Phi, psi and omega in degrees: 000143186283146184284148174243127179266131187250170182097005176280151174221138180236120176245122177272138181244225191273165176286134184258305185199164180288147174249118177289128186296345180287354171290348184258033189278174176229179191206136171220147190217156171280078176217143177047224184257033183283300183265305175299110175071003169253280176286313185249123182279119170255331192272138186303321184300326186275348181285357180270357172285150175304131181247167188289149177272005177284122183300338178274350187235048187294333181255027178250128181300136174295323182289329174286325178293321180288324176296318180294312181303318182290332182285329180277337189285155180213168180298319181269103187297342174281352182254055168302150178249186193241147174246124182265148181187157003268000175186178014071170182308321180300332185296331182275017173230354193267132175253106197293335181285347171296335180267023185247165176077185184302138188292332183282355178241006176287141185295140170254129188224166170290147171305111182296339174251305190273356176251015176240162178058210181294344181297330191290349180265357183274105185215156175206186180301343180271335179148207185243150175302325182232083176293162174302146178261115177255012175054025179288330184256082182253197190305313180296319181292321183290327182292315181299310185299318188292318179296319180292326179268002173065049182249145165286164185237153180218116184248135175257117183279166182271105171273317190296318181228014177253188183229161170310317178301318179295316178300314179298322177295323176298318172299323181283321175303315183291310197242356184284156179290165185292344182256011171276165190295306180277331172297329178295321179293318177296321183292343172302332178229354179214088190298324180273148178299148170294333178057052172292123193266322193252132181225123183262137175250098183079161176227131177038044186295346182276352192260149183292338180284350187268135180293131183083017190304146180250138183269348188224133181302321185297317182302313178300314185297314181298317181286327171307316179294329176299314179294316185294320175308304184295321177291319175295336182291334177274334176200104184286351184270357179296158173253132187252141182238128182254156183273117173263179179205141173299120186298349181273353180284083184255003180291105184292348173290321187256320190254169189297164174298329184242043189303318188287345177250358193305305187305309186288325178288319174302307186295326183289342176267317184272343174047240186268018172272025177214148185247335178218145173253116188278135169231146178235139179216130170232124180259142356261039195299139163221163177278082189235158179304326178288333170290312187282325192245353177290150174239019181211160175261008184300341185285343175252007185259064184208165185299314184296310179297321176311309183296323180291313180300321175297341178262359187300320178311326179289332173292321173298328177296316178294323174295319176301314180298324180290315181290324177293323177297324183291320182295310180296324176301331184259311187260352172090161180304331184275001185296152180264000176289141176223168184273136169250109175271075196270007163218131178202148175163174168273154178202106191261334175204151191310315186294350168300343180277006170263303180198136190223166171219153185239151179260174173310315177316313182287331173297316181290331171293312179308313185300310185299323182285327175294318173302318180295319182293323173297318186294329184250027184289347174283349182246322186252104184248010170204142173205144185229110181297133177244117001237184182281315192229129170065297187288110189034045195255163183281328182252142174235133185251151175209182184289343183258336185177209175236164172241121172269107186292163174303329179297320176301310183302315179297316178300307178306316185293317180280328172305313187272350179248351181278155181253184187264007179228133181265135180261136170288162182203153170253141184229127175238121178193166184294160180233167172220158181257109181284151180285150175285140180220106184047244185282353181277120187267156176294131182220156171276097190260132176283148182292334176254143166238122185236141172234145176225132173230161180221158174287165184302318179279357180065024171283333182234149176227151175227129178239117174251131187231123174253123167271109181268006175287137186297323192227344188249143169282157183229130177262128184226145171268143187235120183249121184249012190289348185263020191266059167051048172076006179273154176245134185238144178242128173300130185254313187217147180230125178237138182220133168263107183206175180185151185295330182252123176295341181258017179292150179225160168262138184229167173308318187280334180219083186287343181239034180298321175244125185218174177260128167258149183219143181213149169282151184280161176247148187310335190262009180237037189281327190253347180229142178211143174261119184262114185303158174297151178038068183218165169237129177233134173252126178243123183253141180233147171241144177287131181257328174198152172263121193280339180266000000 
């Protein structure tokens, strides 16, 4: 029987800030099995599965569509989140007009990013890192898919091999009136504008692997302004995302010459012509032999690595603080510019970018990152998990059905039960010092990680608790007495757990790791035992206002 450690205390305090629902966003790209045979079925064996009845999505599996919709859904129908496409690295090679028109005449080409250079050799039993591009999933298909799953849309334009004019035409196609040149082409089959709000100008353009990469921030800034001007002329209401960089990325072989000054130099030139500064992070990734050549994640399936992955969210807090300092140094405290963490995840070895599976440990990582994003939602107002399907993805597809990974389950639990206001809290519990693991630095990490949210009228509370202890349950008292005279009753308890922190769901055992749910009893309002290596959601209802 697992040991229970006592003495932890969670005290909820005042409402701190609003949470933008776009922090629960997702991302899809033409890499590995994400779109090819993931979202869009190309292979004959998969075409026997039930497909969507949407005439624009004849090759989209119905099970995948419903699983995606469940992940994007929330109690508040006005709190939609965002889906980013077509990349990623691929976006800086993608010419969007190739994805228009009748699908049987669209060009078929080698994947211009993931199918070239050393990437072309990356293959395994699931497929290739860079499958051929048949342009079946173009702008109209992306918009139809997003509408089906009730997602807002975020398009990354081609900076690397494209032009400001090409990007502006894309904006007009999506958002222009039916009497505009490109709006008229869209109106032939979709009369109303798509109203795509979010547009990214380049992806990781500071990196040597990116098509059109820039070695100096000023070069990117000057060209960014050309794109921004052309795109805003087509629709002045769009929101623009520029490529930022962690200022600690100083390896000049990979990153730009002025990496540690990139953000501030960029912002000093583009000023108020941007709405978001994009940052990417994958833990514990470094470009090391274990990442490039390994075909397994076994090097992280141990207690030492578990402790490090469970502390990664503390490193993310440091990253957010560094980038926010860059923004404020240039634009001031009152700036409207926010951080977009538009790619984040764990990534243990390169071939997971073809098809991956996740363990309970990884699901708990997801929960801690979402809790961190809620905590810092005053600085980060968009985030996109990378990726939605197969490629380091939440959902894994096969010929018989889909697998909802523990990462999917954790994401869904927090997304569906959180409210739009963040509550500050005090936490008292034991800590541990995690081992350093690649980019994850050693920290004094609490064994519990807690997030608290409330509804606008404060009639409902949600508490999310991750027990990061490898082997012990933790008992904690929960104090809700500081909630403006309201009294609360615990309503429901949901737990994601398993005896084995490295357990996975597979095609053979699709529900090996699952969520248990129970209604609360009146006598367990103030104390709770959180199982070892678990995520627990506690929901509360206000019973009476005491004042």
